[in-house]
Tab-separated table of C-alpha atoms and ligand atoms in Angstrom:
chain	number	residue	atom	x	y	z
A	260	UNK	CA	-10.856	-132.384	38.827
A	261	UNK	CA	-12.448	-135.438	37.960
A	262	UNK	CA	-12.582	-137.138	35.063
A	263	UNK	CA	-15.274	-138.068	32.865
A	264	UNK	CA	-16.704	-141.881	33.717
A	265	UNK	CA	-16.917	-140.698	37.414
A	266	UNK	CA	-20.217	-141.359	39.257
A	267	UNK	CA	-22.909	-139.723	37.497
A	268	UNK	CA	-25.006	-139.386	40.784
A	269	UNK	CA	-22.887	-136.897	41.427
A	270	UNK	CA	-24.066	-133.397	40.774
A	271	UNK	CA	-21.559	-131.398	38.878
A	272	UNK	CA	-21.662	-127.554	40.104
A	273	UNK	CA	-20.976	-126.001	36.524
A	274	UNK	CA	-24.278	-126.480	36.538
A	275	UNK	CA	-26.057	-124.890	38.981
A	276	UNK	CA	-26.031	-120.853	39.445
A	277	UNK	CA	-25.712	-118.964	42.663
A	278	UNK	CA	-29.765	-119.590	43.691
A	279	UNK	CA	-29.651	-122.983	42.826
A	280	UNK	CA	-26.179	-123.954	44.609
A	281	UNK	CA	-27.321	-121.779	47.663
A	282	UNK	CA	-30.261	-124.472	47.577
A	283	UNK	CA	-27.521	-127.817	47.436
A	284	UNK	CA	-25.444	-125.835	50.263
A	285	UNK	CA	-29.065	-125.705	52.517
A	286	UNK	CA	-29.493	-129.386	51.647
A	287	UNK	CA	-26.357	-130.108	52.943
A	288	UNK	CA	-27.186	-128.185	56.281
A	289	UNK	CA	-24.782	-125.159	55.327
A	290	UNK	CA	-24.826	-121.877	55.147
A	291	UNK	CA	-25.636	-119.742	51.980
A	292	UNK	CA	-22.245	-117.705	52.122
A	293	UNK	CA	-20.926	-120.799	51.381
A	294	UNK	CA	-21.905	-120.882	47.371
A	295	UNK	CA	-20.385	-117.901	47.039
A	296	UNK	CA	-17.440	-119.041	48.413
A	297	UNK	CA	-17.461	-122.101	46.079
A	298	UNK	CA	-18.091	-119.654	42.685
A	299	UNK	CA	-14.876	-117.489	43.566
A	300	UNK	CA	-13.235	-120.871	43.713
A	301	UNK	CA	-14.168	-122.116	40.561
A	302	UNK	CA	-14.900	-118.859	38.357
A	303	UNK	CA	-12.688	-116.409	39.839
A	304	UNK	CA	-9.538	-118.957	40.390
A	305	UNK	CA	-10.230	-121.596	38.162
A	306	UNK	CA	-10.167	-124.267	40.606
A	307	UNK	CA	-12.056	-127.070	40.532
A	308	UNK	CA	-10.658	-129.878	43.111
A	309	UNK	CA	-12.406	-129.007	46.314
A	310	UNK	CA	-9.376	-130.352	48.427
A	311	UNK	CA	-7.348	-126.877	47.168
A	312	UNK	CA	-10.590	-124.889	48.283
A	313	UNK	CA	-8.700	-124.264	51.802
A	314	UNK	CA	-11.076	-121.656	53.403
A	315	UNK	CA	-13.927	-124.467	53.473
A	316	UNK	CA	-12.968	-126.923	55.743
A	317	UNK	CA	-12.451	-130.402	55.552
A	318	UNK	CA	-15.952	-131.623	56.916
A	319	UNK	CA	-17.578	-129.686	54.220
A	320	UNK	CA	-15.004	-130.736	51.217
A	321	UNK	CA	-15.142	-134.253	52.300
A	322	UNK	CA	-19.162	-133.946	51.706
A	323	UNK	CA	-18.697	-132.226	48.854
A	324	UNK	CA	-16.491	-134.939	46.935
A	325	UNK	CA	-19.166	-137.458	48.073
A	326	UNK	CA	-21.745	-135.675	46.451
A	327	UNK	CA	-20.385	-133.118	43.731
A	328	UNK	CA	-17.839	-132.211	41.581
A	329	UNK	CA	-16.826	-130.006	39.325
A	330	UNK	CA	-16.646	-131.377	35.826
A	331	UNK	CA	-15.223	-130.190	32.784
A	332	UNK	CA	-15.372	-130.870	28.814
A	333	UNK	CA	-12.357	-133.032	27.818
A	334	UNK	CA	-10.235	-130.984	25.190
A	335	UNK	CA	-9.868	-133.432	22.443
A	336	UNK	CA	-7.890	-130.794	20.057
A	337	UNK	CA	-7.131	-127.333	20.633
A	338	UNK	CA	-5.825	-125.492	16.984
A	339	UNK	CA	-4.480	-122.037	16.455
A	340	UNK	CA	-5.474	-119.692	13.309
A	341	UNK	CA	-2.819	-117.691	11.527
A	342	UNK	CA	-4.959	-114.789	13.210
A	343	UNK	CA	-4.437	-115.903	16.747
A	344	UNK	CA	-8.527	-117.097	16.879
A	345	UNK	CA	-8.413	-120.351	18.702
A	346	UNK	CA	-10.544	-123.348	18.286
A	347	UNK	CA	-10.787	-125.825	20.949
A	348	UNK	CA	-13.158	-129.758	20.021
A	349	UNK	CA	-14.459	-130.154	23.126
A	350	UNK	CA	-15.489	-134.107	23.659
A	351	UNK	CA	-18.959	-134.147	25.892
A	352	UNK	CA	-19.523	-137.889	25.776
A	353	UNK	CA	-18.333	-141.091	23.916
A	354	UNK	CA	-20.819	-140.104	20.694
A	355	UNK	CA	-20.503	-136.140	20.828
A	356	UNK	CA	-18.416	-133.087	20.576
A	357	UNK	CA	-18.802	-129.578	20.035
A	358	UNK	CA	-16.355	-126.727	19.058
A	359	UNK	CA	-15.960	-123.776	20.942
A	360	UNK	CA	-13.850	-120.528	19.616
A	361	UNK	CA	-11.350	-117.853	21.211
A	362	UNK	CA	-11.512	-115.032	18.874
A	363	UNK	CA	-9.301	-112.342	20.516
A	364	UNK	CA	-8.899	-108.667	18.920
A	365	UNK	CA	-7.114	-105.239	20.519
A	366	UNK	CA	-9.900	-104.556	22.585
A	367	UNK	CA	-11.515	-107.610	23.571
A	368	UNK	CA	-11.426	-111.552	23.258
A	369	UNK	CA	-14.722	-113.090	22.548
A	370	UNK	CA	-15.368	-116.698	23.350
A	371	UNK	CA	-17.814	-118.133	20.920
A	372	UNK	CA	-19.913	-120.797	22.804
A	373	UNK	CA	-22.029	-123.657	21.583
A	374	UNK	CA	-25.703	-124.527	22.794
A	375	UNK	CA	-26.168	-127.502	21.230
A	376	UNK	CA	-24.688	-130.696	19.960
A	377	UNK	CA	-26.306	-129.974	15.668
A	378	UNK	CA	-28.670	-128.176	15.664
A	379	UNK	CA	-32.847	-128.401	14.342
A	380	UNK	CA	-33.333	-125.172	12.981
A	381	UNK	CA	-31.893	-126.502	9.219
A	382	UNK	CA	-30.983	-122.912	8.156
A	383	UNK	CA	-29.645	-123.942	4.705
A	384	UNK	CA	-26.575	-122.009	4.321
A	385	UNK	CA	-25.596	-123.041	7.972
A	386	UNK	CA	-22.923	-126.360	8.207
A	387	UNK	CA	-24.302	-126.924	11.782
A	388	UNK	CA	-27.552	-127.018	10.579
A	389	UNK	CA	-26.384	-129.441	7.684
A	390	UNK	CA	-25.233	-131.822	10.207
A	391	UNK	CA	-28.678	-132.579	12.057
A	392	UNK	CA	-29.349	-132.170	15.198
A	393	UNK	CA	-28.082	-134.609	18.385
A	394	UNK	CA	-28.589	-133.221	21.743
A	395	UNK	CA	-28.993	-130.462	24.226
A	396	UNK	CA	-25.837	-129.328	26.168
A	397	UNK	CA	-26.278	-129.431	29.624
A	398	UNK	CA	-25.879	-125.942	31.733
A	399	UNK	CA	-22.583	-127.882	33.015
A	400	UNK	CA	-21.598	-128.106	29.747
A	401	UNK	CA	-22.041	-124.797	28.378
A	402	UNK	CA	-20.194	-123.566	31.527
A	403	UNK	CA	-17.737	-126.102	31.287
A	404	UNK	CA	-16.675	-124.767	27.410
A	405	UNK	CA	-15.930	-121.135	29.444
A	406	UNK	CA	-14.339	-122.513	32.266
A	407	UNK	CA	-11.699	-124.672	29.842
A	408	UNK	CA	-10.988	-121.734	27.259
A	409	UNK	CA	-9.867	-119.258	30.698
A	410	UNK	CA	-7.978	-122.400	31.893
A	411	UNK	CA	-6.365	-122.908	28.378
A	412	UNK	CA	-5.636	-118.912	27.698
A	413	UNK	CA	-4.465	-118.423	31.323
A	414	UNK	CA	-2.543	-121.059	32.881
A	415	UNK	CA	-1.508	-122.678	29.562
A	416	UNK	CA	-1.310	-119.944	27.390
A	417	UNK	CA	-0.315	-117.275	29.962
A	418	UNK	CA	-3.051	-115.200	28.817
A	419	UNK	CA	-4.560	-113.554	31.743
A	420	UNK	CA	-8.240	-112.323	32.048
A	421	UNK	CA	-8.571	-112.727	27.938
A	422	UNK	CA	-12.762	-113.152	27.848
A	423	UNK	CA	-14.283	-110.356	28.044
A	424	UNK	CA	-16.899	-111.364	25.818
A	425	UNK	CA	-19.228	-114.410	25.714
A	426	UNK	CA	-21.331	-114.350	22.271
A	427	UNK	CA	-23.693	-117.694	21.645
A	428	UNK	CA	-22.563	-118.172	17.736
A	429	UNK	CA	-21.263	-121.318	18.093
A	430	UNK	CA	-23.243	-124.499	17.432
A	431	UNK	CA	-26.952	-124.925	17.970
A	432	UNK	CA	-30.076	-122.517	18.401
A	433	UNK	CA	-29.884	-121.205	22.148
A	434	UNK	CA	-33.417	-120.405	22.430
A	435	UNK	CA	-34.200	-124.235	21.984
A	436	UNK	CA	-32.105	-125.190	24.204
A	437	UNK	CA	-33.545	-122.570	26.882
A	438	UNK	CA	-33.881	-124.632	30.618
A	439	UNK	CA	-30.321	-124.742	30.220
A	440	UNK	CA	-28.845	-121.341	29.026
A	441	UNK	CA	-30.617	-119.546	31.487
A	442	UNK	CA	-28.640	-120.824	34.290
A	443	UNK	CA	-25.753	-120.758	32.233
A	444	UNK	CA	-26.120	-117.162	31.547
A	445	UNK	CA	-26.887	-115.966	35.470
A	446	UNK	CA	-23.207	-117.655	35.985
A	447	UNK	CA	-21.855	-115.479	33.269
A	448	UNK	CA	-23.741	-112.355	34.656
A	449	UNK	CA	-22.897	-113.087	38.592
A	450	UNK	CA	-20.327	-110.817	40.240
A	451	UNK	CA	-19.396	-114.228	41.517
A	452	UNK	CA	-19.320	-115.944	38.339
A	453	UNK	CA	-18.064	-114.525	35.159
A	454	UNK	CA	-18.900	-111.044	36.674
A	455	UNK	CA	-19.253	-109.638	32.757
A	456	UNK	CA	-21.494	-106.921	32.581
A	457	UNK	CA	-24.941	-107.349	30.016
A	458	UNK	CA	-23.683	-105.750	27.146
A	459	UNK	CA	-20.820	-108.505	27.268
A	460	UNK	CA	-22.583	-111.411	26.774
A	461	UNK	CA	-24.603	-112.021	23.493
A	462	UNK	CA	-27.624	-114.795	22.826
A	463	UNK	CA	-28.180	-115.045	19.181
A	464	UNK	CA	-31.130	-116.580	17.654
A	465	UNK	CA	-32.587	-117.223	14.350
A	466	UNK	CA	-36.171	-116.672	16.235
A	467	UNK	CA	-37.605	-118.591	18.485
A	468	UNK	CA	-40.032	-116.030	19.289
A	469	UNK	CA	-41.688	-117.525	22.394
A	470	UNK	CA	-38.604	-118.067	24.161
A	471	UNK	CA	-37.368	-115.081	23.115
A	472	UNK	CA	-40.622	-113.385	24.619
A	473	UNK	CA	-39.822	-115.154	28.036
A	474	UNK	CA	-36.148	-114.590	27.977
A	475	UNK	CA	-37.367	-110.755	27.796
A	476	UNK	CA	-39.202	-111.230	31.336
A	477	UNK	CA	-36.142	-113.337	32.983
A	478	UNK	CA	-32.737	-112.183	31.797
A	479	UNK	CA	-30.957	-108.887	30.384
A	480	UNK	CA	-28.404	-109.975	27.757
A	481	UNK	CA	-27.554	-108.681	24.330
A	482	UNK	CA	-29.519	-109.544	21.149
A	483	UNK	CA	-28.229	-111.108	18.013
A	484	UNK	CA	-31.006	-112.075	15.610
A	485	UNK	CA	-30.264	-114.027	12.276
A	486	UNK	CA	-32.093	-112.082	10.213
A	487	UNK	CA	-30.581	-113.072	6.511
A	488	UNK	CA	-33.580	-112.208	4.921
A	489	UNK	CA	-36.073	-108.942	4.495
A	490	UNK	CA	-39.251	-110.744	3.425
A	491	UNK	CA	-40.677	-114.047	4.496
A	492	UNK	CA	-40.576	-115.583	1.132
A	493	UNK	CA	-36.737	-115.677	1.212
A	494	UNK	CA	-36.596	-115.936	5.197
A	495	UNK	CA	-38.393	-119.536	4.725
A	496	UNK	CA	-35.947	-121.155	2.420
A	497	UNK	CA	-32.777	-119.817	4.633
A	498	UNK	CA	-34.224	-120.010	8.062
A	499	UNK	CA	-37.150	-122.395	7.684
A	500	UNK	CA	-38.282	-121.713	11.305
A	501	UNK	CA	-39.593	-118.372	10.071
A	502	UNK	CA	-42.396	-120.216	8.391
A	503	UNK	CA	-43.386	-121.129	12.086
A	504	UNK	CA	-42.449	-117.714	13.280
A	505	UNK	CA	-42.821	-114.889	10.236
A	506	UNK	CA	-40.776	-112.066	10.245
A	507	UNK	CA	-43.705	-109.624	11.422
A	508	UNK	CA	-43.771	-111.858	14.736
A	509	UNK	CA	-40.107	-111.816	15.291
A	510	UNK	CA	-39.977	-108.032	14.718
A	511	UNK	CA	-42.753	-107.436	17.715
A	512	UNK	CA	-40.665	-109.644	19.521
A	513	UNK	CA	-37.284	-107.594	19.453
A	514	UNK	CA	-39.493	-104.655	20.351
A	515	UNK	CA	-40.269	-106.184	22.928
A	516	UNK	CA	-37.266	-107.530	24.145
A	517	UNK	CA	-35.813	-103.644	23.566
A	518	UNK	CA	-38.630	-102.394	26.096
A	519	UNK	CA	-37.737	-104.483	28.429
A	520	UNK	CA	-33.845	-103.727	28.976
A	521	UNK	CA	-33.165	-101.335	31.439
A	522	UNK	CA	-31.043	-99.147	29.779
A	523	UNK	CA	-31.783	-96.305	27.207
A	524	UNK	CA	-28.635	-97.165	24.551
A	525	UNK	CA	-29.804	-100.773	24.321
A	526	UNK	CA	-29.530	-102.057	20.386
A	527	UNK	CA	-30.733	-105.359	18.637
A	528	UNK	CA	-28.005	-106.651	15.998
A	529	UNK	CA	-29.536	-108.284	13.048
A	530	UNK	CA	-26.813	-111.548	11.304
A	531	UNK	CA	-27.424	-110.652	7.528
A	532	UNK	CA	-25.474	-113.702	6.044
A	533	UNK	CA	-23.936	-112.203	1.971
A	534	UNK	CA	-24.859	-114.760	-0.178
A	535	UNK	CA	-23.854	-113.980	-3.901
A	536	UNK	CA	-27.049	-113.270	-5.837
A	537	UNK	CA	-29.309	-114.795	-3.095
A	538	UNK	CA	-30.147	-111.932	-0.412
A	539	UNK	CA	-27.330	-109.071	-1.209
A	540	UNK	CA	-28.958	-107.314	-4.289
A	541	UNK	CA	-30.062	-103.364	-3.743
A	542	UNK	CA	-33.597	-104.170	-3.794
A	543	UNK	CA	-33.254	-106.828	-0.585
A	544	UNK	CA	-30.800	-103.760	1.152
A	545	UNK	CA	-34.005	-101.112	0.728
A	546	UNK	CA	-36.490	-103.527	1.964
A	547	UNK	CA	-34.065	-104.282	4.796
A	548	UNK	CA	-33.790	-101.161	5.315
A	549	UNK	CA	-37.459	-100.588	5.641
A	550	UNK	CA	-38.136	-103.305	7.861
A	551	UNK	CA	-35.196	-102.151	10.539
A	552	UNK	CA	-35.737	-98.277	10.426
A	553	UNK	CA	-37.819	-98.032	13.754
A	554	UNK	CA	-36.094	-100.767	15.865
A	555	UNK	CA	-32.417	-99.585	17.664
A	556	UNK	CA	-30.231	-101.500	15.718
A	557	UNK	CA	-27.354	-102.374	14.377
A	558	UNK	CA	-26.770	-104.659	11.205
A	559	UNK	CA	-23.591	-107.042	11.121
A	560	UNK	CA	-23.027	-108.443	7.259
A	561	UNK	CA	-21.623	-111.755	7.842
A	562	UNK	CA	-19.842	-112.380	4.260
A	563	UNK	CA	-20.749	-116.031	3.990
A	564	UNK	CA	-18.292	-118.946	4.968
A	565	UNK	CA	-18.356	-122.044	2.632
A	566	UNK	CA	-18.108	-125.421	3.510
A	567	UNK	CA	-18.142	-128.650	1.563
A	568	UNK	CA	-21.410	-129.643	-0.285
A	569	UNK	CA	-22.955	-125.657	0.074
A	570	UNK	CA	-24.394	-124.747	-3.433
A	571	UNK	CA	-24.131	-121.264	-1.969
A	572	UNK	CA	-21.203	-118.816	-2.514
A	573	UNK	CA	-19.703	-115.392	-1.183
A	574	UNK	CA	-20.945	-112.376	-2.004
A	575	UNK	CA	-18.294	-110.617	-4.090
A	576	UNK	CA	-16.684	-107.861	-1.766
A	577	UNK	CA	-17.836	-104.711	-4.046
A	578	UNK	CA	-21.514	-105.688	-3.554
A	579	UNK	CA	-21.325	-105.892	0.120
A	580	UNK	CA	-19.758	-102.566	0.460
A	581	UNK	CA	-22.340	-101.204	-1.857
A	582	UNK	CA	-25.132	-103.166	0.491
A	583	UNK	CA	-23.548	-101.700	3.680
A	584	UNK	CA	-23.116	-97.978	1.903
A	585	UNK	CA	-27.295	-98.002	0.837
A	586	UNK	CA	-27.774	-98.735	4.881
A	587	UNK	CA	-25.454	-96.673	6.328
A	588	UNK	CA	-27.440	-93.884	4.041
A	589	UNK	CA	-30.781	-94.747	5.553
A	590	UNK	CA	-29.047	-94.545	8.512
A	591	UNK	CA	-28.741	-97.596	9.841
A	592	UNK	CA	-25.398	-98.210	11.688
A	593	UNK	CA	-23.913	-101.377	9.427
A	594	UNK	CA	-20.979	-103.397	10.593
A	595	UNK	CA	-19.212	-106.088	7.904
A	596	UNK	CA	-17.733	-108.941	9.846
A	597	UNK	CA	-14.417	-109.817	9.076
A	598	UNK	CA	-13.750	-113.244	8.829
A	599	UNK	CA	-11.899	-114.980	11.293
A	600	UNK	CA	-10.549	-118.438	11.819
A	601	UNK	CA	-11.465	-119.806	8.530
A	602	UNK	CA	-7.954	-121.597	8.261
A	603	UNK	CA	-8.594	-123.647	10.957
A	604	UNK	CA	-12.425	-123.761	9.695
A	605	UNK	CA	-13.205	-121.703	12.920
A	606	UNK	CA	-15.309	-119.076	11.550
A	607	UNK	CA	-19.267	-118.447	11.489
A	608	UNK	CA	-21.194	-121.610	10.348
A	609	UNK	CA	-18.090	-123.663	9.699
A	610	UNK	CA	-18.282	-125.372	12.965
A	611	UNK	CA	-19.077	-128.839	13.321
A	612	UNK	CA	-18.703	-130.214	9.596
A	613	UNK	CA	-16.188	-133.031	10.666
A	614	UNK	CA	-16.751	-133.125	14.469
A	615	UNK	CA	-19.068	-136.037	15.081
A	616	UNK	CA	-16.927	-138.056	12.577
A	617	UNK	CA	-14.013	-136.832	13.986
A	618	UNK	CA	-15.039	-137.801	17.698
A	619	UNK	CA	-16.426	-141.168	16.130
A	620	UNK	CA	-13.190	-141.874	14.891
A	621	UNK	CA	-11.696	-140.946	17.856
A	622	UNK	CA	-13.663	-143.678	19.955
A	623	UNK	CA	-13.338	-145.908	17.633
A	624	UNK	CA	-9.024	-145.168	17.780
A	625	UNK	CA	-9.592	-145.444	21.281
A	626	UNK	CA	-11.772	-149.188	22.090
A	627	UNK	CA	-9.307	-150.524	18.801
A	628	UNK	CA	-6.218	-149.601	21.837
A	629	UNK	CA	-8.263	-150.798	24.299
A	630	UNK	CA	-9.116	-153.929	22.669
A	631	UNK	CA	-4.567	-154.370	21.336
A	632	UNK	CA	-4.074	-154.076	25.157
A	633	UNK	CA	-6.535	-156.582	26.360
B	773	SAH	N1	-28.195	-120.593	16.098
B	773	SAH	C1	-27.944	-119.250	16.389
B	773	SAH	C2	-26.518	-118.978	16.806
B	773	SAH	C3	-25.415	-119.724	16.106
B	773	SAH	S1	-25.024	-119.302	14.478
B	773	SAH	C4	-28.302	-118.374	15.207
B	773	SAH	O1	-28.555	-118.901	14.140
B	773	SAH	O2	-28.358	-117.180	15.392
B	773	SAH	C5	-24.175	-117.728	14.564
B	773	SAH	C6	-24.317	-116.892	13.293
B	773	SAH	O3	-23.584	-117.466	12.200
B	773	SAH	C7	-25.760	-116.807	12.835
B	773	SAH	O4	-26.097	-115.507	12.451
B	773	SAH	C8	-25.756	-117.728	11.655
B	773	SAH	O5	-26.806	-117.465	10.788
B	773	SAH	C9	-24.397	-117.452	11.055
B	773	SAH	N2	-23.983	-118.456	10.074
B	773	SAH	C10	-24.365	-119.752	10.005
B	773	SAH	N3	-23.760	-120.358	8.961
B	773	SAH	C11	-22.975	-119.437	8.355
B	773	SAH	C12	-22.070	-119.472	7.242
B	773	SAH	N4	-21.856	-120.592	6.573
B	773	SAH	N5	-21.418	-118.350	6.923
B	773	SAH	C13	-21.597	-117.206	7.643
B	773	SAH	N6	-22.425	-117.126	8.711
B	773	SAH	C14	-23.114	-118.218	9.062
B	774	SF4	FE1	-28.915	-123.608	13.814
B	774	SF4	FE2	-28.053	-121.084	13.840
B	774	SF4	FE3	-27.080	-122.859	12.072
B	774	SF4	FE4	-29.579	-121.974	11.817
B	774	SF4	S1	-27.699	-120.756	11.654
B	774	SF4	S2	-28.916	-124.112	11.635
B	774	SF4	S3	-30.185	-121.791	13.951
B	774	SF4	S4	-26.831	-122.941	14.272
């Protein structure tokens, strides 16, 4: 592995999937077998110093380490919930850091990944969204935060094979971030990569609808959308891209995302965020229900996660069952998300409050050690 202030001409291979490393093996005058050689190495076995990559020769790993490597996110922290969810600050660059989650359960563990460093989209409830927006990850980079949580769970942890799940619910809007999730999620989809199967890994979006069209045409993963909202009026103030892209538009888009999956049983799942007296009161859950009746779906009630400065507040418990009750009636198959993580500030839309200051802080620690030594 090498570390981070290594030469940047270098192309790292996290970011490049199986078509696009098959083209940097041709470059390099070798033969195509030879990516997918390199992917078992690096997804399959976790390895990431070509010198241990024994069945590819040393002409090939000496060209290799002159032109690649295979870098990964420095952990700055990792912390442990009372619940066993995990939170990991990963540190990108001297300025940023992002926050990726391990939220394991007693059928699955679900690694919460992050798109971007802030996000744009300014959803008001949202503490990522509070924070502003910095920068896109690179594909490396969102690769890189899947590659570190199997090395941490497995040959830290002694957790073997504990992802089975990759949702995009971390920080940032995926969809605006799209040139690099696509590769990203062919490495998650690749027999040779993560190898999960499509129902496994989930893009969320609070509705991007263009690149949501497009990601119908190019990629077959599961939908999330942040709904939060049955009518556009409310839908602008808590996602303010829906005055961009209205409600009706993002509809016609999951249709037609739906259409194009090629199975049968496919379902969208609309985020409905429960803020107390906002968007959880029985007329909101009929027009809801109105809006949702002729798309495959499922609705996930996020009760809503506070974080310093929100105005906004928790729906009390007794109205969300009595939200979830009215759409299980019409039919509508209603999950309520339990809350995970939130000791360690790990759960939905708590991410990223204190992580630029925290990285900032961090550098600053860092030159001020620097600078004692000199
Ligand atoms: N940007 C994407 C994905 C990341 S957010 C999106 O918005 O879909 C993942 C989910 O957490 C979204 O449904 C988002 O609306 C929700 N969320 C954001 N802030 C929250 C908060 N404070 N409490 C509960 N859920 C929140
Ligand atoms: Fe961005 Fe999603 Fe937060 Fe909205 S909810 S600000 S889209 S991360």
């Amino acid at each position: 592995m090498t570390g981070m202030h290594e030469n940047a001409a270098k192309v790292n291979l996290l970011g490049l999937d199986r078509r696009a490393l098959e083209a940097f093996f041709a470059e390099l005058g070798e033969q195509p077998f030879r990516a997918r050689q390199l992917m078992q190495w690096i997804y399959h076995r976790g390895v990431a110093d070509f010198d241990a990559m024994t069945d590819l020769g040393k002409g090939l790993r000496a060209k290799l380490r002159e032109r690649a490597e295979v870098r990964v996110p420095e952990v700055s922290d990792e912390q442990l919930s009372d619940d066993g969810t995990r939170k990991w600050l990963l540190r990108m660059d001297a300025a940023n850091g992002i926050e990726t989650v391990f939220i394991p359960d007693a059928e699955r563990g679900t690694l919460c990944i992050s798109s971007q460093v802030g996000c744009a989209m300014d959803c008001s409830f949202c503490a990522t969204g509070k924070q502003g927006f910095n920068r896109n990850l690179t594909t490396a980079e969102i690769v890189g935060q899947v590659w570190i949580a199997n090395q941490r769970l497995g040959a830290i942890h002694g957790i073997e094979r504990a992802i089975t799940n990759i949702v995009f619910m971390g920080m940032g809007e995926p969809l605006a971030n799209y040139k690099n999730i696509l590769p990203a999620l062919h490495i998650f989809l690749d027999d040779f990569g993560y190898g999960l199967s499509k129902r496994r890994v989930t893009l969320s979006t609070s509705g991007l609808v263009p690149n949501l069209l497009k990601l119908a045409g190019e990629c077959d993963v599961a939908l999330a959308v942040s709904l939060h909202a049955p009518n556009d009026a409310l839908r602008d103030v808590l996602v303010p891209i829906n005055k961009v892209h209205p409600i009706a538009e993002l509809m016609d888009a999951c249709r037609h995302y739906m259409a194009n999956q090629d199975h049968s049983h496919v379902h969208v799942t609309f985020e409905y965020v429960m803020l107390d007296g906002v968007n959880d009161g029985p007329e909101l859950a009929r027009q809801l229900a109105d809006l949702v009746k002729d798309i495959p779906c499922k609705v996930n009630l996020i009760p809503f996660n506070p974080f310093p400065g929100t105005h906004y507040r928790r729906s009390p418990q007794d109205v969300i069952d009595r939200f979830a009750d009215y759409l299980w009636r019409r039919g509508i198959v209603t999950i309520t998300r339990r809350t995970r993580g939130d000791d360690i500030d790990a759960a939905c839309g708590q991410l990223a409050g204190q992580v630029q200051d925290r990285i900032r802080r961090q550098e600053r620690q860092g030159r001020d050690h620097m600078e004692a030594r000199v």
